[in-house]
Short mmCIF file of C-alpha atoms in Angstrom, two decimals:
data_model
loop_
_atom_site.label_atom_id
_atom_site.label_comp_id
_atom_site.label_asym_id
_atom_site.label_seq_id
_atom_site.Cartn_x
_atom_site.Cartn_y
_atom_site.Cartn_z
CA MET P 1 89.38 -252.36 156.47
CA SER P 2 92.24 -251.57 154.12
CA MET P 3 89.63 -250.79 151.46
CA GLY P 4 87.75 -248.37 153.71
CA TYR P 5 84.56 -250.41 153.99
CA PRO P 6 82.55 -250.47 157.25
CA ILE P 7 82.83 -253.74 159.17
CA ALA P 8 80.93 -255.38 162.03
CA ILE P 9 82.19 -258.43 163.94
CA PHE P 10 81.33 -260.38 167.07
CA ASP P 11 83.47 -259.84 170.18
CA ILE P 12 85.40 -263.08 169.76
CA GLY P 13 88.71 -263.87 168.10
CA ALA P 14 91.84 -261.97 167.16
CA PRO P 15 90.29 -259.33 164.83
CA VAL P 16 88.45 -257.61 167.72
CA GLU P 17 91.45 -255.54 168.79
CA ARG P 18 92.02 -254.21 165.28
CA VAL P 19 88.37 -253.44 164.61
CA GLN P 20 88.08 -251.54 167.92
CA LEU P 21 90.65 -249.06 166.58
CA TYR P 22 88.93 -248.71 163.21
CA ASP P 23 86.65 -245.67 162.84
CA LYS P 24 84.22 -247.67 160.68
CA GLY P 25 84.23 -250.76 162.89
CA LEU P 26 81.50 -252.11 165.15
CA ILE P 27 81.90 -254.80 167.81
CA ILE P 28 78.74 -256.86 168.45
CA LYS P 29 78.32 -258.81 171.67
CA TYR P 30 78.18 -262.52 170.93
CA GLY P 31 74.87 -264.07 172.00
CA GLU P 32 72.72 -260.97 171.49
CA THR P 33 69.25 -261.51 170.07
CA PRO P 34 68.80 -260.98 166.31
CA GLU P 35 66.57 -257.97 167.03
CA LYS P 36 69.22 -256.28 169.18
CA ILE P 37 71.96 -257.04 166.63
CA LEU P 38 69.85 -255.47 163.88
CA ASN P 39 69.16 -252.39 166.01
CA ASN P 40 72.88 -252.02 166.77
CA LEU P 41 73.70 -252.23 163.08
CA LEU P 42 71.05 -249.67 162.16
CA ASN P 43 72.17 -247.24 164.87
CA PHE P 44 75.78 -247.65 163.79
CA MET P 45 74.87 -246.99 160.17
CA LEU P 46 72.65 -243.99 160.86
CA ASN P 47 74.45 -242.29 163.75
CA GLU P 48 78.13 -243.19 163.34
CA LEU P 49 78.53 -243.67 159.59
CA LYS P 50 75.79 -241.18 158.66
CA ILE P 51 74.53 -243.51 155.95
CA LYS P 52 70.93 -243.08 154.92
CA PRO P 53 69.23 -246.38 154.01
CA THR P 54 68.08 -246.69 150.41
CA ALA P 55 64.66 -248.21 149.92
CA THR P 56 64.53 -250.57 146.95
CA THR P 57 61.48 -248.87 145.48
CA ARG P 58 62.87 -246.93 142.51
CA GLY P 59 62.12 -249.69 140.04
CA LYS P 60 62.70 -253.25 138.93
CA VAL P 61 64.61 -254.67 135.95
CA LEU P 62 64.60 -258.14 134.39
CA PHE P 63 67.80 -259.46 132.82
CA VAL P 64 67.65 -262.36 130.37
CA ALA P 65 70.68 -264.25 129.03
CA GLU P 66 71.17 -267.48 127.11
CA GLU P 67 73.83 -268.71 129.52
CA ILE P 68 75.73 -267.60 132.59
CA SER P 69 79.42 -267.00 131.81
CA PHE P 70 82.40 -264.86 132.84
CA ALA P 71 81.17 -262.20 130.42
CA SER P 72 77.60 -262.20 131.75
CA ARG P 73 79.04 -261.72 135.23
CA TYR P 74 80.43 -258.35 134.15
CA ARG P 75 77.46 -257.27 132.06
CA VAL P 76 74.60 -258.54 134.21
CA GLU P 77 75.57 -259.42 137.77
CA HIS P 78 77.84 -256.43 138.32
CA PHE P 79 75.20 -254.12 136.86
CA GLN P 80 72.66 -255.66 139.22
CA GLU P 81 74.96 -254.67 142.08
CA THR P 82 75.21 -251.12 140.72
CA LEU P 83 71.42 -250.92 140.51
CA LEU P 84 70.88 -252.34 143.99
CA LYS P 85 73.12 -249.67 145.48
CA GLN P 86 70.76 -247.12 143.95
CA GLY P 87 67.60 -248.73 145.26
CA ILE P 88 66.67 -250.64 142.10
CA CYS P 89 65.74 -254.32 142.29
CA SER P 90 66.40 -256.80 139.50
CA ASP P 91 66.00 -260.43 138.54
CA TYR P 92 68.17 -262.56 136.27
CA ILE P 93 66.84 -265.53 134.30
CA GLN P 94 68.03 -267.66 131.41
CA MET P 95 66.23 -268.11 128.12
CA ASP P 96 64.86 -271.53 129.06
CA GLU P 97 63.03 -269.89 132.00
CA VAL P 98 61.20 -267.32 129.90
CA LYS P 99 58.15 -269.44 129.03
CA ASN P 100 55.20 -268.45 131.23
CA TYR P 101 57.39 -265.96 133.14
CA ASP P 102 55.39 -263.03 134.54
CA PHE P 103 56.79 -259.73 133.21
CA ASN P 104 54.40 -257.59 135.22
CA GLY P 105 56.02 -255.05 137.52
CA TYR P 106 59.26 -254.56 135.59
CA ASN P 107 60.38 -251.16 134.29
CA SER P 108 62.35 -252.81 131.50
CA ILE P 109 63.80 -256.05 130.18
CA VAL P 110 67.47 -256.31 129.20
CA LEU P 111 68.62 -259.12 126.90
CA TYR P 112 72.29 -260.03 127.09
CA ARG P 113 73.74 -261.52 123.88
CA CYS P 114 70.54 -263.46 123.16
CA SER P 115 70.30 -265.17 119.77
CA ASN P 116 67.16 -267.29 120.01
CA VAL P 117 65.01 -265.29 117.60
CA ASN P 118 61.75 -267.06 118.41
CA ILE P 119 62.01 -266.59 122.17
CA VAL P 120 63.12 -262.97 121.81
CA ASN P 121 60.16 -262.35 119.52
CA GLU P 122 57.81 -263.72 122.21
CA ILE P 123 59.48 -261.57 124.88
CA VAL P 124 59.10 -258.44 122.75
CA LYS P 125 55.44 -259.20 121.92
CA GLU P 126 54.52 -259.71 125.57
CA SER P 127 56.51 -256.67 126.70
CA GLU P 128 54.77 -254.51 124.10
CA ARG P 129 51.41 -255.69 125.43
CA LEU P 130 52.52 -254.59 128.90
CA SER P 131 54.23 -251.39 127.64
CA ILE P 132 57.62 -252.56 128.94
CA PRO P 133 60.68 -251.55 126.85
CA VAL P 134 63.17 -254.26 125.84
CA TYR P 135 66.86 -253.36 125.50
CA TYR P 136 69.81 -255.37 124.22
CA ASP P 137 73.23 -255.52 125.90
CA ILE P 138 76.21 -256.61 123.80
CA ASP P 139 79.95 -256.40 124.47
CA ASP P 140 81.51 -257.78 121.27
CA PHE P 141 81.29 -256.80 117.61
CA ILE P 142 79.36 -259.95 116.65
CA PHE P 143 76.26 -258.72 114.84
CA ASP P 144 77.67 -258.22 111.31
CA TYR P 145 79.73 -261.16 110.08
CA ASP P 146 80.82 -259.46 106.85
CA LYS P 147 82.66 -256.82 108.89
CA ILE P 148 84.64 -259.37 110.92
CA ASP P 149 85.12 -262.28 108.49
CA TYR P 150 88.83 -261.45 108.21
CA LEU P 151 89.48 -262.63 111.78
CA GLU P 152 91.77 -265.65 111.79
CA PHE P 153 90.13 -267.46 114.70
CA LEU P 154 86.84 -267.62 112.77
CA GLN P 155 88.47 -270.22 110.52
CA ASN P 156 88.55 -272.69 113.41
CA LYS P 157 86.08 -275.55 113.27
CA GLU P 158 84.19 -274.43 116.35
CA TYR P 159 83.24 -271.21 114.56
CA SER P 160 81.87 -272.91 111.42
CA GLN P 161 78.30 -271.76 112.24
CA PHE P 162 79.25 -268.34 113.53
CA ARG P 163 77.81 -266.45 110.54
CA ILE P 164 74.39 -267.87 111.40
CA LYS P 165 74.90 -266.88 115.04
CA THR P 166 75.71 -263.28 114.12
CA GLU P 167 72.64 -263.09 111.86
CA GLN P 168 70.45 -264.34 114.71
CA ILE P 169 71.95 -261.78 117.08
CA HIS P 170 71.27 -259.06 114.51
CA GLN P 171 67.62 -260.10 114.25
CA CYS P 172 67.24 -260.05 118.01
CA MET P 173 68.85 -256.61 118.24
CA GLU P 174 66.50 -255.26 115.57
CA MET P 175 63.51 -256.10 117.74
CA CYS P 176 64.81 -254.08 120.71
CA LYS P 177 64.18 -250.46 121.57
CA GLY P 178 67.78 -249.53 122.40
CA TYR P 179 71.20 -250.84 123.33
CA MET P 180 73.81 -250.94 126.10
CA THR P 181 77.42 -251.71 125.32
CA SER P 182 80.88 -251.63 126.89
CA THR P 183 82.97 -249.30 124.70
CA ASN P 184 82.76 -246.14 122.59
CA THR P 185 83.99 -247.96 119.50
CA LEU P 186 81.34 -250.65 119.72
CA ALA P 187 78.68 -248.03 120.43
CA ALA P 188 79.62 -246.27 117.18
CA GLU P 189 79.27 -249.52 115.22
CA ILE P 190 75.85 -250.18 116.78
CA MET P 191 74.69 -246.66 115.91
CA ARG P 192 75.77 -247.16 112.31
CA GLU P 193 73.91 -250.45 112.08
CA PHE P 194 70.80 -249.39 113.98
CA PRO P 195 70.32 -245.63 113.46
CA ASN P 196 67.62 -243.70 115.32
CA LYS P 197 67.82 -245.98 118.36
CA LYS P 198 69.35 -245.04 121.69
CA VAL P 199 72.78 -246.46 122.56
CA VAL P 200 74.27 -246.14 126.06
CA ILE P 201 77.86 -246.94 127.02
CA LYS P 202 78.05 -248.92 130.27
CA ARG P 203 81.67 -249.81 130.89
CA ASN P 204 82.54 -253.00 132.75
CA VAL P 205 83.22 -252.49 136.45
CA ALA P 206 84.46 -254.52 139.40
CA SER P 207 82.07 -255.94 141.97
CA ILE P 208 82.60 -255.76 145.73
CA ALA P 209 83.65 -259.43 145.65
CA MET P 210 86.30 -258.70 143.02
CA GLN P 211 87.62 -255.80 145.07
CA ILE P 212 87.88 -257.87 148.25
CA LEU P 213 89.56 -260.82 146.54
CA SER P 214 91.96 -258.49 144.73
CA ASN P 215 92.83 -256.63 147.93
CA ASP P 216 93.61 -259.91 149.69
CA ALA P 217 95.66 -261.10 146.73
CA TRP P 218 97.67 -257.88 146.64
CA LYS P 219 98.44 -258.00 150.36
CA ASN P 220 99.51 -261.65 150.19
CA ALA P 221 101.46 -261.48 146.92
CA ASN P 222 104.86 -263.17 146.85
CA ASN P 223 107.24 -260.34 145.97
CA ASN P 224 110.27 -262.39 144.98
CA ASN P 225 112.86 -259.83 143.93
CA ASP P 226 115.08 -262.50 142.37
CA ARG P 227 112.58 -263.06 139.57
CA ILE P 228 110.44 -260.63 137.59
CA TRP P 229 107.35 -262.33 136.27
CA ILE P 230 105.54 -261.03 133.21
CA GLY P 231 102.00 -262.34 132.86
CA TYR P 232 99.58 -262.79 129.99
CA PHE P 233 96.14 -264.07 130.97
CA SER P 234 94.30 -264.42 127.70
CA GLY P 235 91.73 -267.15 128.21
CA SER P 236 90.52 -268.43 124.85
CA ILE P 237 92.13 -269.32 121.52
CA THR P 238 90.70 -266.11 120.03
CA HIS P 239 93.76 -264.35 121.49
CA ASN P 240 96.45 -266.48 119.85
CA LYS P 241 97.12 -263.92 117.15
CA ASP P 242 97.14 -261.14 119.74
CA PHE P 243 99.97 -262.87 121.56
CA ALA P 244 101.82 -263.48 118.30
CA GLN P 245 102.12 -259.68 117.94
CA ILE P 246 104.65 -259.55 120.79
CA GLU P 247 106.30 -262.98 120.77
CA CYS P 248 109.48 -261.71 119.17
CA ILE P 249 109.66 -258.85 121.69
CA LEU P 250 109.29 -261.26 124.60
CA LYS P 251 112.03 -263.41 123.10
CA ASP P 252 114.38 -260.41 123.09
CA ILE P 253 113.37 -259.54 126.66
CA LEU P 254 114.00 -263.09 127.90
CA GLU P 255 117.35 -263.08 126.14
CA ARG P 256 118.45 -259.78 127.68
CA TYR P 257 117.08 -260.24 131.20
CA PRO P 258 117.80 -263.66 132.76
CA GLN P 259 115.75 -262.67 135.84
CA VAL P 260 112.58 -262.36 133.75
CA TYR P 261 110.06 -265.23 133.67
CA LEU P 262 106.81 -265.55 131.75
CA LYS P 263 103.44 -266.80 132.99
CA LEU P 264 100.79 -267.65 130.35
CA GLY P 265 97.17 -268.22 131.32
CA GLY P 266 94.43 -269.93 129.33
CA VAL P 267 94.97 -271.96 126.15
CA ILE P 268 97.43 -269.63 124.45
CA GLN P 269 99.76 -271.13 121.87
CA GLU P 270 103.32 -269.82 121.88
CA ASN P 271 105.55 -270.95 119.04
CA GLY P 272 108.74 -268.89 119.14
CA LEU P 273 109.82 -269.18 122.75
CA GLY P 274 110.93 -272.80 122.90
CA ASP P 275 114.48 -271.88 123.92
CA TYR P 276 113.09 -270.39 127.12
CA ARG P 277 110.58 -273.06 128.09
CA ASN P 278 112.29 -273.52 131.47
CA ARG P 279 111.35 -269.89 132.26
CA ILE P 280 107.74 -270.14 131.08
CA GLU P 281 104.91 -271.30 133.30
CA LYS P 282 101.57 -272.21 131.72
CA VAL P 283 98.34 -272.28 133.68
CA GLY P 284 94.99 -273.39 132.33
CA PHE P 285 91.56 -271.85 132.65
CA THR P 286 90.74 -270.89 136.19
CA GLU P 287 87.68 -269.73 138.07
CA TRP P 288 87.47 -265.94 138.21
CA LYS P 289 87.87 -265.99 141.99
CA ASN P 290 91.40 -267.39 141.56
CA LEU P 291 92.49 -264.85 138.95
CA PRO P 292 93.44 -262.02 141.36
CA ASN P 293 96.00 -264.28 143.06
CA MET P 294 97.52 -265.22 139.72
CA ILE P 295 97.80 -261.62 138.52
CA ALA P 296 99.04 -260.29 141.88
CA ASN P 297 102.06 -262.58 141.65
CA VAL P 298 103.38 -261.09 138.42
CA ALA P 299 105.22 -257.78 138.14
CA ILE P 300 103.92 -256.75 134.70
CA ASN P 301 100.65 -257.56 132.93
CA LEU P 302 100.43 -257.84 129.13
CA MET P 303 97.47 -256.88 126.96
CA PRO P 304 98.43 -257.22 123.27
CA LEU P 305 95.67 -256.77 120.68
CA GLU P 306 95.49 -256.91 116.93
CA ASP P 307 94.97 -253.54 115.27
CA THR P 308 91.40 -254.05 114.02
CA CYS P 309 87.99 -252.53 114.64
CA PHE P 310 86.87 -255.80 116.26
CA HIS P 311 89.66 -255.56 118.84
CA SER P 312 89.10 -251.84 119.44
CA CYS P 313 85.53 -252.75 120.41
CA LYS P 314 86.82 -254.83 123.31
CA SER P 315 86.82 -253.48 126.85
CA GLU P 316 89.70 -252.74 129.19
CA ASN P 317 88.87 -255.67 131.51
CA LYS P 318 92.40 -257.08 131.56
CA TRP P 319 93.86 -253.72 132.54
CA MET P 320 91.24 -253.26 135.25
CA GLU P 321 91.81 -256.72 136.73
CA ALA P 322 95.55 -256.07 136.94
CA ALA P 323 95.04 -252.58 138.34
CA LEU P 324 92.95 -253.99 141.18
CA VAL P 325 96.09 -255.77 142.43
CA HIS P 326 98.37 -252.78 141.69
CA VAL P 327 100.08 -254.47 138.72
CA PRO P 328 101.02 -252.21 135.78
CA SER P 329 99.90 -253.18 132.27
CA VAL P 330 101.60 -252.83 128.91
CA MET P 331 99.01 -252.74 126.14
CA SER P 332 98.60 -252.35 122.42
CA TYR P 333 97.54 -248.88 121.42
CA ASN P 334 94.10 -248.45 119.85
CA VAL P 335 91.52 -245.70 119.67
CA GLU P 336 89.47 -247.18 122.51
CA LEU P 337 92.28 -247.67 125.03
CA GLU P 338 93.58 -244.18 124.25
CA LYS P 339 90.36 -242.85 125.82
CA VAL P 340 90.93 -244.91 128.96
CA ILE P 341 94.67 -245.09 129.68
CA VAL P 342 97.05 -242.23 130.41
CA SER P 343 100.14 -243.77 128.85
CA GLY P 344 103.10 -243.68 131.19
CA LYS P 345 100.88 -242.99 134.21
CA THR P 346 98.08 -245.59 134.47
CA GLY P 347 99.61 -248.02 131.97
CA PHE P 348 101.67 -248.11 128.79
CA LEU P 349 100.14 -247.95 125.29
CA CYS P 350 102.38 -249.26 122.53
CA ALA P 351 101.80 -248.56 118.84
CA ASN P 352 104.81 -250.54 117.54
CA LYS P 353 107.43 -253.09 118.55
CA GLU P 354 109.91 -250.44 119.62
CA GLU P 355 107.43 -248.98 122.09
CA TRP P 356 106.62 -252.44 123.44
CA TYR P 357 110.29 -253.19 124.02
CA THR P 358 111.02 -249.78 125.60
CA SER P 359 108.02 -249.97 127.92
CA LEU P 360 108.91 -253.47 129.13
CA LYS P 361 112.56 -252.48 129.54
CA MET P 362 111.67 -249.47 131.71
CA LEU P 363 109.35 -251.49 133.94
CA ILE P 364 111.79 -254.39 134.32
CA GLU P 365 114.62 -252.08 135.31
CA ASP P 366 112.67 -249.75 137.58
CA GLU P 367 110.75 -251.24 140.51
CA ASN P 368 109.57 -247.78 141.60
CA LEU P 369 108.05 -247.19 138.18
CA ARG P 370 106.20 -250.50 138.40
CA ARG P 371 104.84 -249.50 141.78
CA SER P 372 103.81 -245.96 140.79
CA VAL P 373 102.04 -247.04 137.58
CA GLY P 374 100.31 -249.92 139.36
CA ASP P 375 99.16 -247.62 142.17
CA ALA P 376 97.92 -244.96 139.74
CA ALA P 377 95.96 -247.57 137.79
CA PHE P 378 94.44 -248.83 141.03
CA GLN P 379 93.34 -245.33 142.01
CA ARG P 380 91.73 -244.82 138.60
CA VAL P 381 89.84 -248.10 138.88
CA MET P 382 88.55 -247.22 142.34
CA GLU P 383 87.34 -243.84 141.02
CA ARG P 384 85.57 -245.11 137.92
CA TYR P 385 85.50 -248.89 137.60
CA THR P 386 83.53 -250.22 140.56
CA THR P 387 79.84 -250.77 141.18
CA ASN P 388 79.86 -247.56 143.25
CA TYR P 389 80.01 -245.61 139.99
CA PRO P 390 76.42 -244.49 139.28
CA ASP P 391 76.32 -245.18 135.48
CA THR P 392 73.59 -242.57 135.21
CA GLU P 393 72.71 -243.05 131.54
CA ALA P 394 72.41 -246.83 131.82
CA VAL P 395 70.30 -246.51 134.97
CA LYS P 396 68.02 -243.99 133.28
CA MET P 397 67.65 -246.35 130.33
CA VAL P 398 66.54 -249.36 132.36
CA LEU P 399 64.15 -247.17 134.37
CA GLY P 400 62.62 -245.80 131.18
CA GLU P 401 63.77 -242.26 131.94
CA LEU P 402 65.92 -241.65 128.86
CA LYS P 403 64.57 -239.40 126.15
CA GLU P 404 64.17 -240.97 122.72
CA ARG P 405 66.70 -240.07 120.03
#
């Protein structure tokens, strides 16, 4: 209700009284037949809410990924939700399900970060026989190893075969008709590498589930005014050097403000904050459904990034996730985030250590500023970063309605 969504409940339990006073609420008599319940819902939708039902007949899209992950959730499952709201059906399979799969009836096939060259080749051959376009969705600059070989995390043992992986991804991309990606910077790199093919920017957005969980987390957050928590929720070891950019600043902040505490999520390695270990809480990897609660219980969210093209290709996910729970973010400036964030209003972009320190200082000392920036970021996310946003170009692409370049 606090998010403005329609709601229908049975006439039992405590929520009934609240829903009766809600202009988008419907009370259903417990024990009614399924047919009568459905009729009540349809009448409520058509006559009270004035919502016209959307028939899922506009088209059908097949998504293929090598594995289901937190990233595929943003790129595939959330896009499926966007499509469904516009009357477009879709299916989602993994690479090991492709063999003997019937591609008939699909408007297009979208491959997400696939690197199995042989299977992709078979998909493309069959789709060409059926006149179905195949597109490639990618959200990291991982198709040209020579342009990213300077990255420190690539020296780790687990990335010893990453050059081969990037070459395989490149081969798969070459076979596709066009591309979807998450940022302007990455789109420009794709266009340089694959000229004369269509590239569409489809920014990551929040699903209905994310919005509901975030709203609950925000309402139930523990606002302990005695402590001001600063949070950094990085995830993987690829962000260790990002965090190193601001370690000395955080040390100065912890020194100056005894009420400030630090929460670090994921497997981040901090090396220069040992003197303040009693004010640092570390939490491991967590399921995405738990993340809103973690972020909602900090006062300031951090998003440091190295100043490289690879990092400018990354999306604003961490800002969006914090904005959903009204938490302001302090971020490294880059050309991509400059297009997204209004510094000082929907977040703070910092080009040097002085700006990082000043931004943190202002937010620590001014609770009203924290609230206003967090609220403004939330409003921006609700306007642009949910599955309600139509993503017209991406939708046209998967329906085969985009003109060729």
